[in-house]
Short mmCIF file of C-alpha atoms in Angstrom, two decimals:
data_model
loop_
_atom_site.label_atom_id
_atom_site.label_comp_id
_atom_site.label_asym_id
_atom_site.label_seq_id
_atom_site.Cartn_x
_atom_site.Cartn_y
_atom_site.Cartn_z
CA GLU A 1081 177.36 62.96 139.06
CA PRO A 1082 178.02 59.74 137.10
CA GLU A 1083 175.97 56.72 138.10
CA VAL A 1084 175.92 53.02 137.41
CA THR A 1085 173.00 52.14 135.15
CA GLN A 1086 171.26 48.80 134.66
CA THR A 1087 168.79 47.38 132.18
CA PRO A 1088 166.16 46.13 132.23
CA SER A 1089 164.63 47.36 135.46
CA HIS A 1090 162.39 44.28 135.62
CA GLN A 1091 162.78 40.96 133.83
CA VAL A 1092 160.20 38.18 133.93
CA THR A 1093 161.23 34.79 132.60
CA GLN A 1094 160.14 31.19 132.60
CA MET A 1095 162.09 28.63 134.60
CA GLY A 1096 164.85 27.10 132.49
CA GLN A 1097 165.25 30.12 130.25
CA GLU A 1098 168.45 32.10 129.88
CA VAL A 1099 168.56 35.73 130.96
CA ILE A 1100 171.15 38.43 130.47
CA LEU A 1101 171.26 41.38 132.82
CA ARG A 1102 173.10 44.45 131.64
CA CYS A 1103 175.08 47.10 133.46
CA VAL A 1104 177.01 50.18 132.45
CA PRO A 1105 179.57 50.93 135.19
CA ILE A 1106 180.91 54.41 135.89
CA SER A 1107 183.27 55.19 133.03
CA ASN A 1108 186.62 55.52 134.84
CA HIS A 1109 186.01 52.57 137.15
CA LEU A 1110 188.06 49.44 136.75
CA TYR A 1111 186.36 46.98 139.10
CA PHE A 1112 182.89 45.61 138.56
CA TYR A 1113 180.64 43.55 140.75
CA TRP A 1114 177.34 41.73 140.82
CA TYR A 1115 175.31 41.32 143.97
CA ARG A 1116 171.88 39.92 144.53
CA GLN A 1117 169.22 40.63 147.12
CA ILE A 1118 166.37 38.21 147.67
CA LEU A 1119 163.25 40.08 148.77
CA GLY A 1120 163.55 41.18 152.39
CA GLN A 1121 167.04 39.78 152.82
CA LYS A 1122 170.56 41.13 152.83
CA VAL A 1123 172.68 41.96 149.84
CA GLU A 1124 174.88 39.01 148.82
CA PHE A 1125 178.08 39.13 146.80
CA LEU A 1126 178.15 37.10 143.59
CA VAL A 1127 181.27 38.01 141.62
CA SER A 1128 183.90 40.66 141.02
CA PHE A 1129 185.60 41.35 137.70
CA TYR A 1130 188.78 43.15 136.80
CA ASN A 1131 190.96 43.30 133.72
CA ASN A 1132 188.57 41.09 131.78
CA GLU A 1133 188.55 38.25 134.23
CA ILE A 1134 186.82 37.14 137.39
CA SER A 1135 188.83 38.13 140.45
CA GLU A 1136 186.55 36.70 143.14
CA LYS A 1137 183.32 34.75 143.24
CA SER A 1138 181.03 33.42 145.93
CA GLU A 1139 179.58 29.95 146.29
CA ILE A 1140 176.33 31.30 144.88
CA PHE A 1141 178.08 31.97 141.56
CA ASP A 1142 177.96 28.43 140.19
CA ASP A 1143 178.26 27.14 136.63
CA GLN A 1144 174.84 28.59 135.75
CA PHE A 1145 176.26 32.09 136.05
CA SER A 1146 178.73 33.89 133.84
CA VAL A 1147 179.91 37.46 133.42
CA GLU A 1148 181.29 39.28 130.45
CA ARG A 1149 182.49 42.69 129.39
CA PRO A 1150 181.50 42.51 125.72
CA ASP A 1151 182.67 46.03 124.91
CA GLY A 1152 184.23 49.05 126.57
CA SER A 1153 181.13 50.07 128.46
CA ASN A 1154 178.83 47.13 129.22
CA PHE A 1155 179.15 44.49 131.90
CA THR A 1156 176.73 41.58 131.78
CA LEU A 1157 175.52 38.79 134.03
CA LYS A 1158 174.12 35.71 132.32
CA ILE A 1159 172.09 33.05 134.02
CA ARG A 1160 171.99 30.03 131.73
CA SER A 1161 168.99 28.10 133.00
CA THR A 1162 167.00 30.08 135.52
CA LYS A 1163 165.50 28.50 138.62
CA LEU A 1164 162.69 29.76 140.81
CA GLU A 1165 165.21 30.58 143.53
CA ASP A 1166 167.06 32.93 141.20
CA SER A 1167 164.22 35.41 141.65
CA ALA A 1168 165.82 38.42 143.30
CA MET A 1169 167.02 41.96 142.74
CA TYR A 1170 170.39 41.95 141.02
CA PHE A 1171 172.65 44.92 141.61
CA CYS A 1172 175.67 45.84 139.60
CA ALA A 1173 178.36 47.94 141.28
CA SER A 1174 181.65 49.48 140.27
CA SER A 1175 184.66 51.01 141.95
CA GLU A 1176 187.81 52.83 140.89
CA ALA A 1177 190.08 50.48 142.73
CA SER A 1178 189.85 47.23 144.63
CA GLY A 1179 190.01 46.54 148.32
CA ALA A 1180 188.91 49.34 150.57
CA ASP A 1181 187.36 51.46 147.87
CA THR A 1182 183.85 52.79 147.57
CA GLN A 1183 181.52 50.67 145.51
CA TYR A 1184 178.70 52.48 143.74
CA PHE A 1185 175.55 50.51 143.11
CA GLY A 1186 173.21 50.59 140.15
CA PRO A 1187 169.42 50.77 140.52
CA GLY A 1188 169.04 47.01 140.16
CA THR A 1189 167.20 44.58 137.93
CA ARG A 1190 164.31 42.74 139.50
CA LEU A 1191 164.35 39.19 138.10
CA THR A 1192 161.18 37.16 138.46
CA VAL A 1193 161.34 33.50 137.48
CA LEU A 1194 157.98 31.83 136.98
CA GLY B 1170 185.15 33.96 155.17
CA GLU B 1171 183.89 37.12 156.78
CA ASN B 1172 180.63 37.14 158.75
CA VAL B 1173 178.86 40.37 159.67
CA GLU B 1174 176.14 40.51 162.30
CA GLN B 1175 173.88 43.56 162.57
CA HIS B 1176 171.50 44.68 165.32
CA PRO B 1177 168.75 45.60 165.77
CA SER B 1178 166.71 44.34 162.84
CA THR B 1179 164.17 47.13 163.35
CA LEU B 1180 164.47 50.43 165.17
CA SER B 1181 161.66 52.89 165.78
CA VAL B 1182 162.44 56.38 167.05
CA GLN B 1183 160.71 59.71 167.34
CA GLU B 1184 161.81 62.57 165.14
CA GLY B 1185 164.71 64.37 166.79
CA ASP B 1186 165.92 61.32 168.72
CA SER B 1187 169.24 59.60 168.07
CA ALA B 1188 169.54 56.17 166.48
CA VAL B 1189 172.37 53.70 166.88
CA ILE B 1190 172.92 50.59 164.77
CA LYS B 1191 175.62 48.11 165.68
CA CYS B 1192 177.59 45.58 163.66
CA THR B 1193 180.21 43.00 164.51
CA TYR B 1194 182.57 41.27 162.14
CA SER B 1195 184.53 38.07 162.42
CA ASP B 1196 187.70 38.49 160.38
CA SER B 1197 190.38 40.66 161.95
CA ALA B 1198 191.82 41.22 158.45
CA SER B 1199 188.79 43.37 157.53
CA ASN B 1200 189.84 46.96 157.05
CA TYR B 1201 187.00 48.77 155.31
CA PHE B 1202 183.52 49.29 156.74
CA PRO B 1203 180.90 51.13 154.67
CA TRP B 1204 177.32 51.88 155.61
CA TYR B 1205 174.61 51.90 152.95
CA LYS B 1206 171.10 53.33 153.10
CA GLN B 1207 168.46 51.65 150.99
CA GLU B 1208 165.05 53.21 150.51
CA LEU B 1209 162.22 50.97 149.42
CA GLY B 1210 162.77 49.67 145.89
CA LYS B 1211 165.93 51.69 145.36
CA ARG B 1212 169.65 51.06 145.16
CA PRO B 1213 171.89 50.92 148.24
CA GLN B 1214 173.57 54.28 148.62
CA LEU B 1215 176.77 54.82 150.54
CA ILE B 1216 176.25 57.24 153.41
CA ILE B 1217 179.53 56.94 155.28
CA ASP B 1218 182.50 54.61 155.52
CA ILE B 1219 185.47 54.09 157.79
CA ARG B 1220 188.81 52.45 157.35
CA SER B 1221 190.68 50.59 160.05
CA ASN B 1222 193.29 53.29 160.53
CA VAL B 1223 190.74 55.59 162.22
CA GLY B 1224 188.39 55.09 165.15
CA GLU B 1225 185.65 57.57 164.33
CA LYS B 1226 184.36 59.56 161.39
CA LYS B 1227 181.61 62.13 161.28
CA ASP B 1228 179.60 63.74 158.51
CA GLN B 1229 176.97 66.20 159.74
CA ARG B 1230 174.31 64.16 161.58
CA ILE B 1231 175.94 60.82 160.82
CA ALA B 1232 178.93 59.27 162.57
CA VAL B 1233 180.58 55.89 162.54
CA THR B 1234 182.80 54.43 165.26
CA LEU B 1235 185.12 51.45 164.94
CA ASN B 1236 186.57 49.29 167.68
CA LYS B 1237 189.12 46.99 166.06
CA THR B 1238 189.92 45.14 169.24
CA ALA B 1239 186.31 44.18 169.81
CA LYS B 1240 185.64 43.88 166.06
CA HIS B 1241 182.58 46.02 166.07
CA PHE B 1242 181.47 49.24 164.44
CA SER B 1243 178.42 51.40 164.88
CA LEU B 1244 176.38 53.96 162.98
CA HIS B 1245 175.06 56.94 164.91
CA ILE B 1246 172.39 59.23 163.51
CA THR B 1247 171.53 62.31 165.55
CA GLU B 1248 168.45 64.53 165.25
CA THR B 1249 166.65 61.95 163.17
CA GLN B 1250 164.17 63.09 160.53
CA PRO B 1251 161.35 61.17 158.80
CA GLU B 1252 163.42 61.08 155.61
CA ASP B 1253 166.02 59.02 157.49
CA SER B 1254 163.51 56.16 157.43
CA ALA B 1255 165.07 53.35 155.35
CA VAL B 1256 166.94 50.10 155.68
CA TYR B 1257 170.56 50.55 156.70
CA PHE B 1258 173.19 47.95 155.88
CA CYS B 1259 176.66 47.68 157.32
CA ALA B 1260 179.35 45.86 155.39
CA ALA B 1261 182.95 44.78 155.74
CA SER B 1262 185.74 44.12 153.31
CA ILE B 1263 188.86 42.11 153.98
CA GLN B 1264 192.15 43.79 153.12
CA GLY B 1265 193.28 42.84 149.64
CA TYR B 1266 189.86 41.65 148.54
CA SER B 1267 187.00 43.47 146.90
CA THR B 1268 184.10 41.47 148.29
CA LEU B 1269 181.69 43.36 150.51
CA THR B 1270 180.04 41.18 153.13
CA PHE B 1271 176.80 42.77 154.27
CA GLY B 1272 174.87 42.58 157.50
CA LYS B 1273 171.19 41.67 157.41
CA GLY B 1274 170.04 45.26 157.62
CA THR B 1275 168.21 47.47 160.09
CA MET B 1276 164.87 49.00 159.22
CA LEU B 1277 164.84 52.46 160.78
CA LEU B 1278 161.45 54.09 161.22
CA VAL B 1279 161.39 57.74 162.26
CA SER B 1280 157.98 58.94 163.36
CA PRO B 1281 157.10 62.64 163.06
#
């Protein structure tokens, strides 16, 4: 069964550094998402992406964040200047369609900002 | 925006008992309600979902009920097993949007 994959599994960075988190969505899916989960808390929506542009974003997704689909398979989340409070698990997800359609989550990237 | 409340935050049951987790949502335009199971350190995995055109859905030991009038939905697990131990998240999605709004999660502990 196809799965969403993410790399790296764990990223440690210094405050102020840029990080890029990578995701490979399921191949026939058209909608891509990033969520984050601070340790012990609920999963929070960051951004959704369709047809090479952002379709929705939350208030968490400020100017420090950007997303890109650099090629036909990868979907990336960039954090320009990391802050301590960016430390969290970041999940990528994908779905075939929008709206009421099943979203499949990747295994996550644990980001630790020191 | 949508707000999803989930109760209880922790639930301890004996193996073989039933477990019920409840969620309420705020936006009557929400029409899709998935439930995810997350084991420690792993990805959320969809276990069951329901759309607003049905009131109940069942898959083996798992069932979900939806009350649109009251804006609440519940997860029912029967004959619980130790491997059911995990954090369970409910979520809601507003019609026409792709955002999933999650509840805070319920840690289910099933003791042998």
